[in-house]
Amino acid sequence: MGKSRLEAFSDGVLAIIITIMVLEMKVPHGIGVDALSPLIPVLLSYVLSFVYLGIYWNNHHHMLHASQKVTGSMLWANLHLLFWLSLFPFATGWMGENHFAATTMALYGVVLFMAAIAYLILQQTIISSQGRDSLLKAAVGRDWKGRFSPVLYAFAIAASFLSPWIAGGIYVAVALMWLVPDRRITNVLVSKET
Amino acid sequence: MGKSRLEAFSDGVLAIIITIMVLEMKVPHGIGVDALSPLIPVLLSYVLSFVYLGIYWNNHHHMLHASQKVTGSMLWANLHLLFWLSLFPFATGWMGENHFAATTMALYGVVLFMAAIAYLILQQTIISSQGRDSLLKAAVGRDWKGRFSPVLYAFAIAASFLSPWIAGGIYVAVALMWLVPDRRITNVLVSKET
Amino acid sequence: MGKSRLEAFSDGVLAIIITIMVLEMKVPHGIGVDALSPLIPVLLSYVLSFVYLGIYWNNHHHMLHASQKVTGSMLWANLHLLFWLSLFPFATGWMGENHFAATTMALYGVVLFMAAIAYLILQQTIISSQGRDSLLKAAVGRDWKGRFSPVLYAFAIAASFLSPWIAGGIYVAVALMWLVPDRRITNVLVSKET
Amino acid sequence: MGKSRLEAFSDGVLAIIITIMVLEMKVPHGIGVDALSPLIPVLLSYVLSFVYLGIYWNNHHHMLHASQKVTGSMLWANLHLLFWLSLFPFATGWMGENHFAATTMALYGVVLFMAAIAYLILQQTIISSQGRDSLLKAAVGRDWKGRFSPVLYAFAIAASFLSPWIAGGIYVAVALMWLVPDRRITNVLVSKET
């Protein structure tokens, strides 16, 4: 079973998720600049989620590039990841419309947490399906970024009830940490080819 | 005529159906945790439909993999299947918003039933277009899962007026029954290659 | 310039158009079967448009299959066709929600008419870009279906003010006339390959 | 890393953006022709944005065709461009619904401006990643169109507060200027192949 259709379907779902989020920015009825000001938190939360989904697309891209075959459990682990990513528009919209209120920040953290766990599961599923000398396993190594992120999200969920700003700061920091493309996988791939 | 464009179009439609379902989860105006509680049935019905569409995508993937050429009747049998699948967001939204009321459960069953019949028609169309020793025919065999599912859906439609819980139980049970990827097709493909 | 990306983009746009039409079927608030009855015209108009878009996708598929290269004017003639097709959800929703009122039937006819003209323009653009012995030109021949359809749509637009039923009958009849896949193109392609 | 998945994802996002814009044309409740008249500015702004997104898709197509490899920074420069393009539906809807009021025209100009800058950044990222004798660099040359457009948009933003008609005229003029496909890239590609 080829991986091209798995990539195409994932690309399709990710492209739609990233795009329908913008539908939460409802066109205001007024025409003054002040009609736009309530949309600023909605725009900010959209930017954050756009970056997160961009990171997921990017890393998903690398991860599948490093895997040679596709198994039934990979298909389902992938759908499981897409499920949690599909809740981004909802969590983003709720957070943006309510100006980053505590509960909305916590829910956003829950979605981030579950997506991160789903990503780890997919990664593990791919590694175990590729056999002993998996290219991806070598590339990922100890994967401190992948394992550390859910811990930070869990901390942010708790912190959001203290101050939503701490949670927001953590979400932005983790996004920045991931923005650097996963050079580990690229490096191993390049060195294998040499 | 290549089957890649048929796959790409089906993937696109399925990716959109699976994603726009989440738009039925309207962002609530309140910020308390209690603002989320009316959304729980909507989320549950979304999860069920997400799994069903995942199953269809998965099996569609296998089925086309086992077919060598694409005919005009296959294109239309495929569009017919996509039509019934496109009614999932509507049926899911109605069921979720009305907390699994009897009529909504019955309608959901009707959509499941029609999609299952459309799937059988597509399968039959592919088999008859592939000629006598169709790979798919050998793979599918007697196909008790495909033939038994519509019977169960029909039973659930009737049962939903007795108790929506029976219908719901059947929908979940059939989904679990299908969650196992269709090893028959994979097996035959593998044995043919050997 | 490869035609795969043109096909992929067209498939994407058509998949989205065909799917977002279903969003016009708003989830009703009531739970009785009678809550569904106002949706019957919406569903009927959705079925009609689904079939029309299926026909366009199908014929678009054949047409590009018979063309060897992609030019700048083809890209724009294709976008022009996609533009008119993108108005289907609007025209369909208006027609369905207003129970096939005269003006809505006329507007639906206008969209059908413009899409048919755009299709002819795209076909002509491809033929002239392929040079003297264009495969598509031979395949299309005198193309009475393509040329006759706009005439019928124009007649239906006028007739819709007399009786919306005449217009509706024509729309259904033209769709049925096209449902037969364009065997001419297939035939010529097959005979060329022999 | 192959560029096919980058193209596929961009095509997907562009296809969705271009299509969901039409959702801003809300189906009117009345059935008279006069029920359509408030939609005329919405339709006009949709046409303009459809053309702009068509131009972006077209040029994006050419640009990636002229680039040989894909780097991490290209992926992010591409996502940055897609982000600004994803704001088209919002800006278009606001402009159309408010009959081209000054502030809405200015915001549309801001989105056009930022997208144009993002396009230049992506172009520069590709050129610097392709090395010294980049095909794209030769093709683009001095790129007066790409550099001149943001200047015109900036002028239009300021002018929209004087008269929205000036801004609108500039937006239409720039679109017409770009409608001509970028023959420079095609020419260089063709001459290289010869």
Tab-separated table of N, CA, C and O in Angstrom, chain D residues 108-146:
chain	number	residue	atom	x	y	z
D	108	TYR	N	-8.467	45.710	2.719
D	108	TYR	CA	-8.230	44.829	1.568
D	108	TYR	C	-6.845	45.109	0.996
D	108	TYR	O	-6.099	44.179	0.646
D	109	GLY	N	-6.501	46.405	0.929
D	109	GLY	CA	-5.174	46.786	0.437
D	109	GLY	C	-4.066	46.261	1.338
D	109	GLY	O	-3.014	45.820	0.845
D	110	VAL	N	-4.304	46.282	2.665
D	110	VAL	CA	-3.290	45.783	3.598
D	110	VAL	C	-3.043	44.291	3.343
D	110	VAL	O	-1.893	43.839	3.296
D	111	VAL	N	-4.134	43.536	3.143
D	111	VAL	CA	-3.975	42.103	2.883
D	111	VAL	C	-3.242	41.878	1.557
D	111	VAL	O	-2.332	41.049	1.468
D	112	LEU	N	-3.613	42.641	0.526
D	112	LEU	CA	-2.917	42.540	-0.766
D	112	LEU	C	-1.436	42.870	-0.604
D	112	LEU	O	-0.569	42.187	-1.167
D	113	PHE	N	-1.153	43.933	0.166
D	113	PHE	CA	0.219	44.383	0.380
D	113	PHE	C	1.044	43.294	1.070
D	113	PHE	O	2.135	42.935	0.627
D	114	MET	N	0.495	42.758	2.167
D	114	MET	CA	1.232	41.749	2.929
D	114	MET	C	1.447	40.478	2.096
D	114	MET	O	2.505	39.849	2.163
D	115	ALA	N	0.426	40.096	1.311
D	115	ALA	CA	0.575	38.905	0.464
D	115	ALA	C	1.662	39.131	-0.583
D	115	ALA	O	2.449	38.221	-0.877
D	116	ALA	N	1.710	40.355	-1.121
D	116	ALA	CA	2.733	40.664	-2.136
D	116	ALA	C	4.129	40.600	-1.526
D	116	ALA	O	5.072	40.070	-2.136
D	117	ILE	N	4.266	41.133	-0.296
D	117	ILE	CA	5.563	41.067	0.394
D	117	ILE	C	5.934	39.600	0.661
D	117	ILE	O	7.075	39.179	0.441
D	118	ALA	N	4.950	38.830	1.132
D	118	ALA	CA	5.202	37.412	1.426
D	118	ALA	C	5.623	36.663	0.163
D	118	ALA	O	6.471	35.762	0.215
D	119	TYR	N	5.044	37.055	-0.975
D	119	TYR	CA	5.412	36.423	-2.246
D	119	TYR	C	6.866	36.745	-2.591
D	119	TYR	O	7.632	35.872	-3.013
D	120	LEU	N	7.252	38.020	-2.405
D	120	LEU	CA	8.643	38.424	-2.678
D	120	LEU	C	9.608	37.668	-1.770
D	120	LEU	O	10.686	37.239	-2.210
D	121	ILE	N	9.218	37.511	-0.485
D	121	ILE	CA	10.085	36.787	0.451
D	121	ILE	C	10.250	35.325	0.005
D	121	ILE	O	11.364	34.797	-0.022
D	122	LEU	N	9.148	34.715	-0.389
D	122	LEU	CA	9.223	33.320	-0.850
D	122	LEU	C	10.115	33.215	-2.085
D	122	LEU	O	10.964	32.323	-2.186
D	123	GLN	N	9.941	34.166	-3.013
D	123	GLN	CA	10.736	34.163	-4.237
D	123	GLN	C	12.221	34.284	-3.897
D	123	GLN	O	13.056	33.549	-4.438
D	124	GLN	N	12.528	35.206	-2.964
D	124	GLN	CA	13.920	35.410	-2.575
D	124	GLN	C	14.484	34.178	-1.873
D	124	GLN	O	15.635	33.790	-2.111
D	125	THR	N	13.641	33.547	-1.036
D	125	THR	CA	14.070	32.335	-0.323
D	125	THR	C	14.406	31.222	-1.306
D	125	THR	O	15.405	30.512	-1.150
D	126	ILE	N	13.549	31.081	-2.326
D	126	ILE	CA	13.806	30.037	-3.323
D	126	ILE	C	15.093	30.341	-4.078
D	126	ILE	O	15.957	29.475	-4.239
D	127	ILE	N	15.235	31.593	-4.521
D	127	ILE	CA	16.423	31.964	-5.303
D	127	ILE	C	17.690	31.697	-4.502
D	127	ILE	O	18.638	31.073	-5.000
D	128	SER	N	17.722	32.119	-3.218
D	128	SER	CA	18.960	31.937	-2.455
D	128	SER	C	19.206	30.465	-2.121
D	128	SER	O	20.358	30.074	-1.916
D	129	SER	N	18.136	29.658	-2.094
D	129	SER	CA	18.361	28.241	-1.798
D	129	SER	C	18.824	27.462	-3.027
D	129	SER	O	19.356	26.363	-2.907
D	130	GLN	N	18.581	28.030	-4.217
D	130	GLN	CA	18.930	27.305	-5.439
D	130	GLN	C	20.380	27.519	-5.850
D	130	GLN	O	20.861	26.896	-6.789
D	131	GLY	N	21.038	28.445	-5.171
D	131	GLY	CA	22.447	28.656	-5.468
D	131	GLY	C	22.653	29.652	-6.584
D	131	GLY	O	21.709	30.213	-7.144
D	132	ARG	N	23.900	29.849	-6.907
D	132	ARG	CA	24.401	30.904	-7.779
D	132	ARG	C	23.626	31.050	-9.095
D	132	ARG	O	23.068	32.106	-9.391
D	133	ASP	N	23.569	29.993	-9.883
D	133	ASP	CA	22.909	30.152	-11.176
D	133	ASP	C	21.477	29.625	-11.125
D	133	ASP	O	21.104	28.727	-11.865
D	134	SER	N	20.717	30.220	-10.189
D	134	SER	CA	19.328	29.835	-10.036
D	134	SER	C	18.544	30.117	-11.316
D	134	SER	O	18.627	31.190	-11.908
D	135	LEU	N	17.776	29.098	-11.732
D	135	LEU	CA	16.929	29.234	-12.908
D	135	LEU	C	15.909	30.346	-12.673
D	135	LEU	O	15.606	31.150	-13.553
D	136	LEU	N	15.355	30.354	-11.435
D	136	LEU	CA	14.304	31.311	-11.112
D	136	LEU	C	14.841	32.730	-11.145
D	136	LEU	O	14.175	33.647	-11.621
D	137	LYS	N	16.096	32.924	-10.659
D	137	LYS	CA	16.680	34.264	-10.619
D	137	LYS	C	16.786	34.823	-12.036
D	137	LYS	O	16.398	35.960	-12.311
D	138	ALA	N	17.283	33.985	-12.927
D	138	ALA	CA	17.402	34.387	-14.327
D	138	ALA	C	16.026	34.707	-14.899
D	138	ALA	O	15.843	35.679	-15.634
D	139	ALA	N	15.058	33.886	-14.518
D	139	ALA	CA	13.716	34.042	-15.064
D	139	ALA	C	13.059	35.329	-14.566
D	139	ALA	O	12.415	36.059	-15.328
D	140	VAL	N	13.217	35.586	-13.289
D	140	VAL	CA	12.523	36.720	-12.685
D	140	VAL	C	13.171	38.045	-13.095
D	140	VAL	O	12.484	39.054	-13.285
D	141	GLY	N	14.476	38.036	-13.227
D	141	GLY	CA	15.193	39.221	-13.660
D	141	GLY	C	15.044	40.340	-12.650
D	141	GLY	O	15.208	40.134	-11.451
D	142	ARG	N	14.719	41.536	-13.116
D	142	ARG	CA	14.617	42.663	-12.188
D	142	ARG	C	13.257	42.676	-11.503
D	142	ARG	O	13.054	43.383	-10.528
D	143	ASP	N	12.311	41.898	-12.021
D	143	ASP	CA	11.003	41.718	-11.399
D	143	ASP	C	10.314	43.040	-11.040
D	143	ASP	O	9.922	43.268	-9.903
D	144	TRP	N	10.142	43.904	-12.012
D	144	TRP	CA	9.504	45.189	-11.702
D	144	TRP	C	8.047	45.009	-11.279
D	144	TRP	O	7.560	45.723	-10.405
D	145	LYS	N	7.363	44.000	-11.841
D	145	LYS	CA	5.960	43.796	-11.456
D	145	LYS	C	5.838	43.459	-9.980
D	145	LYS	O	5.027	44.042	-9.262
D	146	GLY	N	6.672	42.516	-9.530
D	146	GLY	CA	6.623	42.090	-8.135
D	146	GLY	C	6.975	43.202	-7.166
D	146	GLY	O	6.433	43.290	-6.072
